[in-house]
Each structure stands twice: as structure tokens, then as C-alpha cells.
Short mmCIF file of C-alpha atoms in Angstrom, two decimals:
data_model
loop_
_atom_site.label_atom_id
_atom_site.label_comp_id
_atom_site.label_asym_id
_atom_site.label_seq_id
_atom_site.Cartn_x
_atom_site.Cartn_y
_atom_site.Cartn_z
CA MET K 1 -4.97 -16.58 30.79
CA PRO K 2 -4.18 -16.60 35.06
CA LEU K 3 -2.93 -19.54 36.77
CA GLU K 4 -5.92 -22.16 37.41
CA SER K 5 -6.30 -25.58 39.03
CA CYS K 6 -8.98 -27.32 36.90
CA MET K 7 -10.87 -30.60 37.93
CA ILE K 8 -12.21 -32.43 34.81
CA LEU K 9 -15.51 -34.78 35.97
CA LEU K 10 -16.02 -37.09 33.35
CA ASP K 11 -19.82 -39.30 33.01
CA ASN K 12 -18.85 -42.69 32.41
CA SER K 13 -22.09 -44.53 32.78
CA GLU K 14 -23.73 -46.89 30.64
CA PHE K 15 -25.53 -44.00 28.99
CA MET K 16 -22.48 -42.81 27.59
CA ARG K 17 -22.85 -45.94 24.78
CA ASN K 18 -25.53 -43.89 23.22
CA GLY K 19 -24.56 -43.01 19.56
CA ASP K 20 -26.20 -39.63 19.24
CA TYR K 21 -22.68 -37.93 19.33
CA ILE K 22 -20.25 -39.35 16.99
CA PRO K 23 -19.25 -42.36 17.33
CA THR K 24 -20.61 -42.61 20.95
CA ARG K 25 -21.07 -40.06 23.93
CA LEU K 26 -18.28 -41.11 26.03
CA GLU K 27 -15.45 -40.63 23.07
CA ALA K 28 -16.89 -37.11 21.99
CA GLN K 29 -16.87 -36.66 25.63
CA SER K 30 -13.21 -37.59 25.62
CA ASP K 31 -12.26 -35.50 22.48
CA ALA K 32 -13.67 -32.50 23.83
CA ALA K 33 -12.09 -32.90 27.46
CA ASN K 34 -8.33 -33.81 25.42
CA MET K 35 -9.01 -30.17 23.79
CA ILE K 36 -9.83 -28.47 27.03
CA VAL K 37 -6.98 -30.22 29.08
CA ASN K 38 -4.21 -28.97 26.29
CA GLN K 39 -6.24 -25.18 26.38
CA LYS K 40 -5.36 -25.16 30.13
CA THR K 41 -2.01 -26.51 30.43
CA GLN K 42 -0.55 -24.72 27.42
CA SER K 43 -2.23 -21.17 28.17
CA ASN K 44 -0.34 -21.15 31.61
CA PRO K 45 2.70 -23.64 32.48
CA GLU K 46 2.06 -23.31 35.96
CA SER K 47 -1.73 -24.61 35.71
CA THR K 48 -2.72 -28.06 36.86
CA VAL K 49 -5.42 -30.77 35.87
CA GLY K 50 -6.95 -33.59 37.48
CA VAL K 51 -9.61 -35.92 36.21
CA ILE K 52 -12.33 -37.70 38.10
CA ALA K 53 -14.71 -40.64 36.84
CA MET K 54 -18.10 -40.23 37.91
CA SER K 55 -18.90 -43.77 37.85
CA SER K 56 -16.40 -46.76 39.56
CA SER K 57 -17.05 -50.31 39.50
CA GLY K 58 -16.06 -50.55 43.13
CA PRO K 59 -18.24 -51.20 45.98
CA SER K 60 -19.35 -47.82 46.41
CA SER K 61 -20.02 -47.27 42.89
CA GLY K 62 -19.58 -43.38 43.21
CA ALA K 63 -16.76 -40.68 41.75
CA GLU K 64 -13.28 -42.46 41.56
CA LEU K 65 -9.99 -39.83 41.40
CA LEU K 66 -8.39 -40.89 38.63
CA VAL K 67 -5.38 -37.90 38.63
CA SER K 68 -4.85 -35.26 41.26
CA PRO K 69 -4.14 -31.86 39.75
CA THR K 70 -0.54 -31.92 37.76
CA ASP K 71 0.90 -30.27 35.38
CA ASP K 72 2.13 -33.87 33.92
CA LEU K 73 -0.09 -33.87 30.62
CA GLY K 74 1.15 -37.31 29.91
CA LYS K 75 -0.51 -38.49 33.23
CA ILE K 76 -3.69 -36.63 32.44
CA LEU K 77 -4.04 -37.87 29.05
CA SER K 78 -3.51 -41.48 29.89
CA ALA K 79 -6.38 -40.70 32.48
CA LEU K 80 -8.86 -39.39 29.89
CA HIS K 81 -8.45 -42.29 27.22
CA GLY K 82 -8.18 -45.10 29.86
CA VAL K 83 -11.94 -44.31 31.32
CA PRO K 84 -14.20 -47.66 31.15
CA PHE K 85 -18.33 -47.68 31.37
CA CYS K 86 -19.20 -48.25 34.73
CA GLY K 87 -22.21 -48.45 36.88
CA GLU K 88 -25.70 -49.26 36.41
CA MET K 89 -28.46 -47.89 34.82
CA VAL K 90 -30.59 -46.99 37.39
CA ARG K 91 -29.38 -48.01 41.24
CA ASN K 92 -32.31 -48.43 43.63
CA GLY K 93 -33.91 -44.95 43.13
CA LYS K 94 -30.47 -42.92 42.19
CA ASP K 95 -29.15 -41.58 39.20
CA ALA K 96 -26.25 -43.19 37.43
CA VAL K 97 -24.50 -40.47 38.01
CA ASP K 98 -24.46 -38.73 41.88
CA ILE K 99 -23.75 -34.60 40.55
CA ALA K 100 -23.61 -33.44 44.14
CA ALA K 101 -21.07 -36.16 45.68
CA SER K 102 -18.77 -35.71 42.43
CA VAL K 103 -18.47 -32.23 42.87
CA GLN K 104 -17.79 -32.54 46.42
CA VAL K 105 -14.70 -35.31 45.69
CA ALA K 106 -13.51 -32.46 42.93
CA THR K 107 -13.68 -29.53 45.87
CA LEU K 108 -11.64 -31.91 47.88
CA ALA K 109 -9.16 -32.26 45.39
CA LEU K 110 -8.54 -28.96 44.76
CA LYS K 111 -8.05 -27.94 48.44
CA HIS K 112 -5.30 -30.37 48.35
CA ARG K 113 -3.74 -29.18 45.18
CA ARG K 114 -0.01 -28.36 45.39
CA ASN K 115 0.08 -24.69 44.04
CA LYS K 116 -2.26 -22.89 46.26
CA ASN K 117 -2.20 -19.94 44.10
CA GLY K 118 -4.63 -19.45 41.32
CA ALA K 119 -8.08 -19.89 40.77
CA GLN K 120 -10.10 -22.78 41.17
CA ARG K 121 -12.18 -24.30 38.58
CA ILE K 122 -14.33 -27.46 37.70
CA VAL K 123 -15.28 -28.75 34.32
CA LEU K 124 -18.55 -31.21 34.49
CA PHE K 125 -19.39 -33.56 32.01
CA VAL K 126 -23.19 -34.96 32.22
CA GLY K 127 -24.57 -37.29 29.78
CA SER K 128 -27.02 -39.62 31.90
CA PRO K 129 -30.44 -38.62 32.95
CA LEU K 130 -30.76 -37.03 36.21
CA SER K 131 -34.33 -37.78 36.86
CA CYS K 132 -34.12 -38.90 40.26
CA ALA K 133 -32.03 -35.98 41.76
CA GLU K 134 -34.10 -33.16 43.27
CA ALA K 135 -33.40 -29.33 42.39
CA ARG K 136 -32.41 -28.48 46.05
CA SER K 137 -29.36 -30.77 45.95
CA PHE K 138 -28.00 -28.84 42.78
CA ILE K 139 -28.17 -25.34 44.46
CA LYS K 140 -27.02 -26.63 47.95
CA ALA K 141 -23.96 -27.64 46.09
CA GLY K 142 -23.55 -24.70 43.77
CA LYS K 143 -23.72 -22.64 46.84
CA GLN K 144 -21.01 -25.01 48.83
CA LEU K 145 -19.02 -24.24 45.30
CA LYS K 146 -19.47 -20.07 45.80
CA LYS K 147 -18.57 -20.61 49.50
CA ASN K 148 -15.05 -22.33 48.57
CA ASN K 149 -14.44 -19.61 45.73
CA VAL K 150 -14.74 -22.51 43.13
CA PHE K 151 -16.29 -22.16 39.67
CA ILE K 152 -17.85 -24.67 37.64
CA ASP K 153 -18.72 -25.34 34.15
CA VAL K 154 -21.04 -27.75 32.94
CA ILE K 155 -21.25 -28.96 29.44
CA ALA K 156 -24.55 -30.97 29.07
CA MET K 157 -24.43 -33.63 26.28
CA GLY K 158 -27.90 -35.40 25.83
CA GLU K 159 -31.08 -35.96 27.75
CA LEU K 160 -31.41 -31.78 27.96
CA GLY K 161 -34.87 -31.65 28.50
CA ASP K 162 -34.70 -33.39 32.37
CA ASN K 163 -31.08 -32.25 32.86
CA GLU K 164 -30.80 -28.42 31.52
CA PRO K 165 -33.11 -27.09 34.06
CA LYS K 166 -31.36 -28.53 37.10
CA LEU K 167 -27.93 -27.86 35.98
CA ARG K 168 -28.97 -24.27 35.58
CA GLU K 169 -29.81 -23.87 39.14
CA LEU K 170 -26.65 -25.60 39.84
CA VAL K 171 -24.67 -22.79 37.89
CA ASP K 172 -26.72 -19.93 39.03
CA ALA K 173 -25.96 -20.48 42.67
CA ALA K 174 -22.11 -21.28 41.84
CA ASN K 175 -22.34 -17.63 40.31
CA GLY K 176 -24.31 -16.11 43.32
CA SER K 177 -27.13 -13.92 43.55
CA SER K 178 -25.08 -11.03 42.02
CA ALA K 179 -24.61 -12.33 39.06
CA ASN K 180 -28.69 -12.34 38.39
CA GLU K 181 -28.07 -8.40 37.93
CA GLU K 182 -28.11 -7.11 34.52
CA GLY K 183 -24.90 -6.70 32.96
CA ALA K 184 -22.89 -8.65 35.83
CA GLU K 185 -20.28 -10.99 34.86
CA ARG K 186 -20.80 -14.96 35.44
CA ASN K 187 -17.48 -16.89 36.09
CA CYS K 188 -19.67 -20.18 36.21
CA HIS K 189 -21.01 -21.10 32.55
CA LEU K 190 -23.33 -23.67 31.19
CA VAL K 191 -23.13 -25.40 27.68
CA THR K 192 -25.74 -27.53 26.30
CA ILE K 193 -24.65 -29.39 23.22
CA PRO K 194 -27.42 -31.22 20.83
CA ALA K 195 -27.20 -34.10 19.44
CA GLY K 196 -25.27 -34.68 16.15
CA VAL K 197 -23.00 -31.74 17.21
CA LEU K 198 -19.61 -32.58 18.10
CA PRO K 199 -18.51 -30.88 21.33
CA SER K 200 -15.12 -29.95 20.66
CA ASP K 201 -16.84 -27.76 17.98
CA VAL K 202 -19.41 -26.00 20.31
CA LEU K 203 -16.70 -25.73 22.82
CA ILE K 204 -14.03 -24.07 21.07
CA THR K 205 -16.40 -20.90 20.82
CA SER K 206 -17.69 -20.90 24.07
CA PRO K 207 -16.46 -18.88 27.29
CA ILE K 208 -15.39 -22.02 29.01
CA PHE K 209 -12.62 -22.49 26.43
CA ARG K 210 -12.01 -19.01 26.02
CA GLY K 211 -11.95 -18.73 29.77
CA ASP K 212 -13.42 -15.46 29.91
CA ALA K 213 -16.22 -14.41 31.98
CA ALA K 214 -19.78 -14.20 29.97
CA PRO K 215 -22.06 -11.39 31.00
CA MET K 216 -25.59 -12.20 32.22
CA GLY K 217 -27.67 -14.37 29.94
CA GLY K 218 -24.26 -16.02 28.07
CA ASP K 219 -24.51 -19.25 29.17
CA MET K 220 -24.71 -20.83 25.77
CA GLY K 221 -27.56 -22.63 26.64
CA GLY K 222 -29.37 -23.55 23.52
CA ALA K 223 -26.66 -21.87 21.70
CA ALA K 224 -24.95 -25.02 20.96
CA ALA K 225 -27.35 -25.46 17.26
CA GLY K 226 -24.88 -23.33 15.72
CA GLY K 227 -21.85 -25.16 16.58
CA GLY K 228 -20.23 -27.25 14.28
CA GLY K 229 -17.79 -24.56 12.65
CA GLY K 230 -14.83 -24.80 15.11
CA GLY K 231 -12.38 -21.53 15.19
CA GLY K 232 -14.80 -18.45 16.31
CA ASP K 233 -12.68 -15.74 18.31
CA THR K 234 -10.58 -18.28 20.14
CA PHE K 235 -7.98 -18.58 17.27
CA ALA K 236 -8.92 -15.88 14.99
CA GLN K 237 -5.62 -14.82 14.71
CA TYR K 238 -4.59 -18.15 13.44
CA GLY K 239 -7.71 -18.26 10.96
CA GLY K 240 -9.80 -20.45 13.25
CA VAL K 241 -7.09 -23.37 13.53
CA ASP K 242 -6.02 -24.77 16.88
CA PRO K 243 -2.28 -23.92 16.54
CA ASN K 244 -1.73 -27.14 19.09
CA MET K 245 -3.35 -29.65 16.48
CA ASP K 246 -1.24 -28.01 13.33
CA PRO K 247 0.63 -25.38 14.29
CA GLU K 248 2.33 -25.10 10.88
CA LEU K 249 -0.99 -24.52 9.31
CA ALA K 250 -2.05 -22.21 11.70
CA MET K 251 1.04 -20.08 11.50
CA ALA K 252 0.81 -20.07 7.50
CA LEU K 253 -3.03 -18.78 8.20
CA ARG K 254 -1.71 -16.62 10.82
CA VAL K 255 0.87 -15.21 8.32
CA SER K 256 -1.49 -14.72 5.27
CA MET K 257 -3.83 -12.97 7.70
CA GLU K 258 -1.21 -10.66 8.76
CA GLU K 259 -0.38 -10.17 5.09
CA GLU K 260 -4.01 -9.51 4.05
CA ARG K 261 -4.81 -6.87 6.95
CA ALA K 262 -1.59 -5.20 5.96
CA ARG K 263 -2.79 -5.02 2.36
CA GLN K 264 -6.26 -3.65 3.26
CA GLU K 265 -4.66 -0.95 5.41
CA ARG K 266 -2.48 -0.17 2.07
CA VAL K 267 -5.62 0.21 0.04
CA SER K 268 -7.90 2.06 3.15
CA ALA K 269 -4.71 4.64 3.03
CA ALA K 270 -4.43 4.80 -0.55
CA VAL K 271 -8.41 5.45 -0.88
CA ALA K 272 -8.33 8.18 1.79
CA GLU K 273 -5.19 10.10 0.33
CA SER K 274 -7.07 9.74 -2.81
CA ASN K 275 -10.07 10.97 -1.65
CA GLN K 276 -8.12 14.02 0.42
CA GLU K 277 -6.43 15.01 -3.16
CA GLU K 278 -9.48 15.19 -4.71
CA LYS K 279 -10.86 18.01 -2.18
CA SER K 280 -7.80 19.53 -2.13
CA GLY K 281 -7.82 18.94 -5.98
CA ASP K 282 -11.16 21.10 -6.31
CA GLY K 283 -9.92 24.17 -5.10
CA GLU K 284 -6.66 23.96 -6.97
CA ASP K 285 -8.88 23.42 -10.06
CA ASP K 286 -10.86 26.37 -9.27
CA ALA K 287 -7.59 28.29 -8.89
CA ALA K 288 -6.12 26.99 -12.13
CA ALA K 289 -9.45 28.09 -14.08
CA ALA K 290 -9.58 31.41 -12.78
CA ASN K 291 -5.54 31.55 -13.73
CA ASN K 292 -6.11 29.76 -16.80
CA ALA K 293 -9.23 32.69 -17.49
CA GLU K 294 -6.62 35.28 -16.68
CA SER K 295 -3.91 33.72 -18.96
CA MET K 296 -6.21 33.84 -21.63
CA GLU K 297 -7.35 37.17 -21.53
CA GLY K 298 -3.64 37.99 -21.46
CA ILE K 299 -2.92 35.68 -24.41
CA THR K 300 -5.77 37.60 -26.35
CA ALA K 301 -4.42 40.95 -25.20
CA GLY K 302 -0.86 39.63 -26.31
CA VAL K 303 -1.89 38.33 -29.72
CA GLU K 304 -3.71 41.56 -30.59
CA ASN K 305 -0.45 43.54 -29.51
CA ASP K 306 1.59 41.08 -31.81
CA GLU K 307 -0.62 41.60 -34.39
CA ASP K 308 -0.39 45.26 -34.36
CA ALA K 309 3.56 44.68 -34.10
CA LEU K 310 3.43 42.25 -36.64
CA LEU K 311 1.66 45.11 -39.35
CA GLN K 312 4.06 48.05 -38.32
CA GLN K 313 7.19 45.26 -38.93
CA ALA K 314 5.25 44.39 -42.25
CA LEU K 315 5.29 48.24 -42.92
CA ALA K 316 8.69 48.27 -42.29
CA MET K 317 9.93 45.65 -43.88
CA SER K 318 7.80 46.68 -46.98
CA MET K 319 9.21 50.50 -46.73
CA ALA K 320 12.96 49.09 -46.38
CA GLU K 321 12.19 46.94 -49.62
CA ASN K 322 11.14 49.82 -51.52
CA GLN K 323 14.25 51.86 -50.18
CA ALA K 324 16.62 48.93 -51.21
CA SER K 325 14.73 48.34 -54.60
CA SER K 326 14.96 52.41 -55.41
CA THR K 327 18.41 52.23 -54.13
CA THR K 328 19.47 49.62 -56.10
CA GLU K 329 18.01 51.12 -59.23
CA GLU K 330 19.98 54.33 -58.61
CA THR K 331 22.79 52.36 -58.16
CA THR K 332 22.23 50.76 -61.56
CA ALA K 333 21.93 53.74 -63.36
CA ALA K 334 24.73 55.52 -61.64
CA ALA K 335 26.82 52.38 -62.45
CA GLY K 336 25.37 52.62 -66.30
CA GLU K 337 26.44 56.34 -66.41
CA SER K 338 29.44 55.78 -64.99
CA THR K 339 30.03 52.87 -67.56
CA ALA K 340 28.97 55.21 -70.22
CA MET K 341 31.22 57.75 -68.98
CA ASP K 342 33.93 55.19 -68.71
CA MET K 343 33.19 54.44 -72.40
CA GLY K 344 33.14 58.30 -73.48
CA ASP K 345 36.43 58.28 -71.63
CA ASP K 346 37.75 55.77 -73.68
CA ASP K 347 36.73 57.12 -77.06
CA ASP K 348 38.02 60.31 -76.22
CA ASP K 349 41.22 59.03 -75.18
CA ALA K 350 41.55 57.25 -78.62
CA ALA K 351 40.77 60.49 -80.32
CA MET K 352 42.97 62.46 -78.29
CA GLN K 353 45.85 59.72 -79.30
CA MET K 354 44.83 59.91 -83.16
CA ALA K 355 44.89 63.50 -82.89
CA LEU K 356 48.67 63.29 -80.64
CA ALA K 357 49.84 61.24 -83.48
CA MET K 358 48.77 63.72 -86.20
CA SER K 359 50.03 66.41 -84.57
CA MET K 360 53.40 65.05 -84.38
CA GLN K 361 53.65 63.80 -87.48
CA GLY K 362 52.97 67.50 -88.56
CA GLU K 363 55.40 68.78 -86.05
CA SER K 364 58.01 66.38 -87.12
CA GLU K 365 57.97 67.88 -90.82
CA GLU K 366 57.70 71.35 -89.55
CA LYS K 367 59.92 71.48 -87.15
CA THR K 368 63.01 70.30 -86.44
CA ASP K 369 62.82 69.52 -82.47
CA ALA K 370 60.75 66.79 -81.82
CA GLY K 371 59.02 69.05 -79.30
CA LEU K 372 54.94 69.74 -79.03
CA ASP K 373 53.29 72.81 -78.53
CA PRO K 374 51.37 72.84 -75.23
CA ALA K 375 49.34 75.48 -76.09
CA PHE K 376 48.47 73.93 -79.42
CA VAL K 377 47.70 70.59 -77.95
CA ASN K 378 45.39 72.45 -75.09
CA GLN K 379 43.68 73.98 -77.79
CA LEU K 380 43.48 70.93 -79.87
CA LEU K 381 41.77 68.83 -76.75
CA GLY K 382 39.62 71.92 -75.50
CA SER K 383 37.58 71.72 -78.56
CA LEU K 384 36.82 68.32 -78.50
CA PRO K 385 33.28 67.88 -77.13
CA GLY K 386 33.38 66.11 -73.51
CA VAL K 387 37.24 66.43 -73.13
CA ASN K 388 38.69 68.37 -70.05
CA PRO K 389 42.24 69.06 -70.94
CA ASP K 390 43.15 69.06 -67.22
CA ASP K 391 42.00 65.52 -66.68
CA PRO K 392 44.92 63.61 -65.02
CA ALA K 393 44.75 60.89 -67.71
CA ILE K 394 45.29 63.33 -70.39
CA GLN K 395 47.76 65.26 -69.01
CA GLU K 396 49.70 61.50 -68.12
CA ALA K 397 49.23 60.63 -72.00
CA LEU K 398 50.62 63.88 -73.25
CA ARG K 399 53.65 63.45 -70.84
CA LYS K 400 54.50 59.94 -72.33
CA ALA K 401 53.74 61.18 -76.08
CA LYS K 402 56.44 63.95 -75.06
CA ASP K 403 58.79 61.54 -74.06
CA GLU K 404 58.66 59.29 -76.81
CA SER K 405 58.97 62.11 -79.40
CA GLU K 406 62.06 63.32 -77.39
CA LYS K 407 63.14 59.78 -77.44
CA LYS K 408 62.82 59.23 -81.21
CA GLY K 409 64.28 62.83 -81.81
CA ASP K 410 67.44 61.55 -79.91
CA GLU K 411 67.70 58.74 -81.59
CA LYS K 412 67.28 60.18 -85.09
CA GLU K 413 69.70 62.78 -84.11
CA GLY K 414 72.28 59.95 -83.26
CA LYS K 415 71.82 58.18 -86.61
CA GLU K 416 72.27 61.70 -88.20
CA GLU K 417 75.95 62.01 -86.59
#
């Protein structure tokens, strides 16, 4: 908030004893003024605030300056909580408080402020009836404020039927004729607070507390009926809790709201991403379906080709088995024949051995030398069925027999000698 010097005008007449605001008008007013002071001083360290009581117990019974504009918060709060009930209910045809005179005193206090920089503003609390004052006096006061570049915010508490029209004249005159145009900004505001509603709960959502310029028609007149739920947009980042009243709770709510905002952003991003994936997935599904169809066709063709290949392989294996079985049969038959031939050869060898033995015995009797007649043996062997005289085995057997006969002959000759 920009630098600002503010004067708070408090209504401390006997009418403020009324209990239509809890606990009384004066105490409810003091609570609202305390909140405004904290907001003004903490929004900008160089801002200053002053306090004026519109009723006094002196001879003049008029406005009394309690604190000049200052940044000393202790002095300001002490003045706010020390305001007594003063004045009379009716003073010789005059109202309990003189709004025009009080505003003039506040303007003079702002004129002599220490820091001439920054804006000038008056916050006026009104809880006493204004039945004796004329509307033109309010218009004159408003024009004077406009001339001196002083803004005014009016807070009406009670007696709304009589006071609201006159107070609106004051605010409209302070805003100037240009503020009546549609959409124009209004730097002066009027807030009416109905009975039974805490003024602080209404002000926390009003332009007075936020310090912004309201558009035409944004004077919160009668809108306070919706008050009572403090927070509004002023402390939205703290969950509607004033960080000046409870800093720890306000900070905890702010952290919680930031975490929740981050979570919602993540959820929104995830939903957007899933929607995008679904859209892109539709095209991919179509392409995948086409690929699957082509793959199925290829698989079908491949299966048919595989079936043909399997049939050919089965035929080849069957032919190979037949060939193997025939080969096995031939091998078995050949082995049988060779076995039979070997058995025949063994029988022939035995017969040949017998024949040789017989021939050797006959020759030993007829011949003195133990030799064998080769022609006779060949003739004898050739006469045998299935015997080949030229077989190496037969020739080896003949040789051995000849060697044995020669050996026996030699032994016999040795014995005879």
C-alpha cells in the first residue's frame, strides 16, 4: 500500500452506549478502529495515523485532537482505548456530534503532518443521529475535502435511515463529479453496518480495509448485511485469517493453501496429459489395428506355408524311415548270409582238416617222406562243394599241415637214427 497519512474520527457521544452492536457501539467502534490502525501502519512503515474524538467535555464540547498523525503505534492504541463518553444527547438544536467541524479539524491536522509525502485520508465513524444537520453542510465539507486532495471513508453504525442519505452526499461530493460517470473509480467510500454485525467483520472485506479504489456503485452501502464472515479477499492467501492477529495460524494456512494449489496443478497437468495421450492413442490404436490385420494376414500365410513345409518334411521323414528300414533289412540279410557263409567256411575247414589228416595218414604209410602231393590235395579240395582251393585260409592250412608233417618226419628220422 502506498504511503498515507490518516486521521480516525471516533464518535464518543452518549448514543454510543447503545447495545445494538456487541457489546456496545463504542467498543465495537474501537475494535474496528484498532484493526484499521494495524492495517495502515503495517502496510507501509512510513504511514502515520492520528485520532480525533468528535465529542469532548470541554467548554466547546466539539472535536478534540487526541493524537496527531504519528507512526508510534503505542500512542495511537492508547488514544483509541481511552476515549470516554462525552457530550449531551441534544445540544440546543444541534446534533450530538458536528461532522462538518470534526472533518475540518482533521483536515487541519493532516495539513500540519510531519511527512508531506503520500496521500491524505480521513476515516469517519458515525453512530449518533444527524437529524439536525443539513445536507448542504455535508456537500460543502465534501467539496472542501476534494479541494484539499483529502479522501474520506465513512462508516455508519446505527441510525441508518436518517444518516445514510446525508453521509452519501458527503462521500459523493468528496469523490467529485467525475466519479458519477459509469466505471469511474471512487477513492472515497461509504460502508453501512447493520445492527448485530461486528464492524470489523464487515470492514475486512471492504475497500476501506483493502485500500483500493472501488468502481462506481461500490460503496458497500447496505452490503454489510452479508458481513460477519471475516476474511474476504484481503487475507485470501492466509485463508482469511489476519496475520497480525495470529501469525502462526495465518502462516500454517498459507502453507496448506500453497500445497493444495500445487496438488491441484499437478492433478490438472496429469489429467491434461492423459487426455492428450488418449487422443494420440486413438491414432496409434488405428495404426496398431492395421498392423495387427497385416500381421494376421502374414501369420495366416505363414501358417499355410508352414503346413506345406511340415507336410513335405513328414514325407521326407517317412521316405527316410522306409529307406532306413529297407537298408536295415538288407544289412540284416547280408549279415545273415555272411554268417551262413562263415559257418559254411568253418564246416569246410573242418572237412578239409579231416581230409588232410586222412591223406597224411595214407601218405605216411605209402610214402617214406612225409610230403604231401599238392595236386592230390587240390583235386580233393576242388571236389568238395562250395570250397575254393585258392582261398588264403585253405592255403594257410595246407602250409601249416605241410610244416607239421615235415616236422614229424624229421623227428621220426631222428628216432630211427
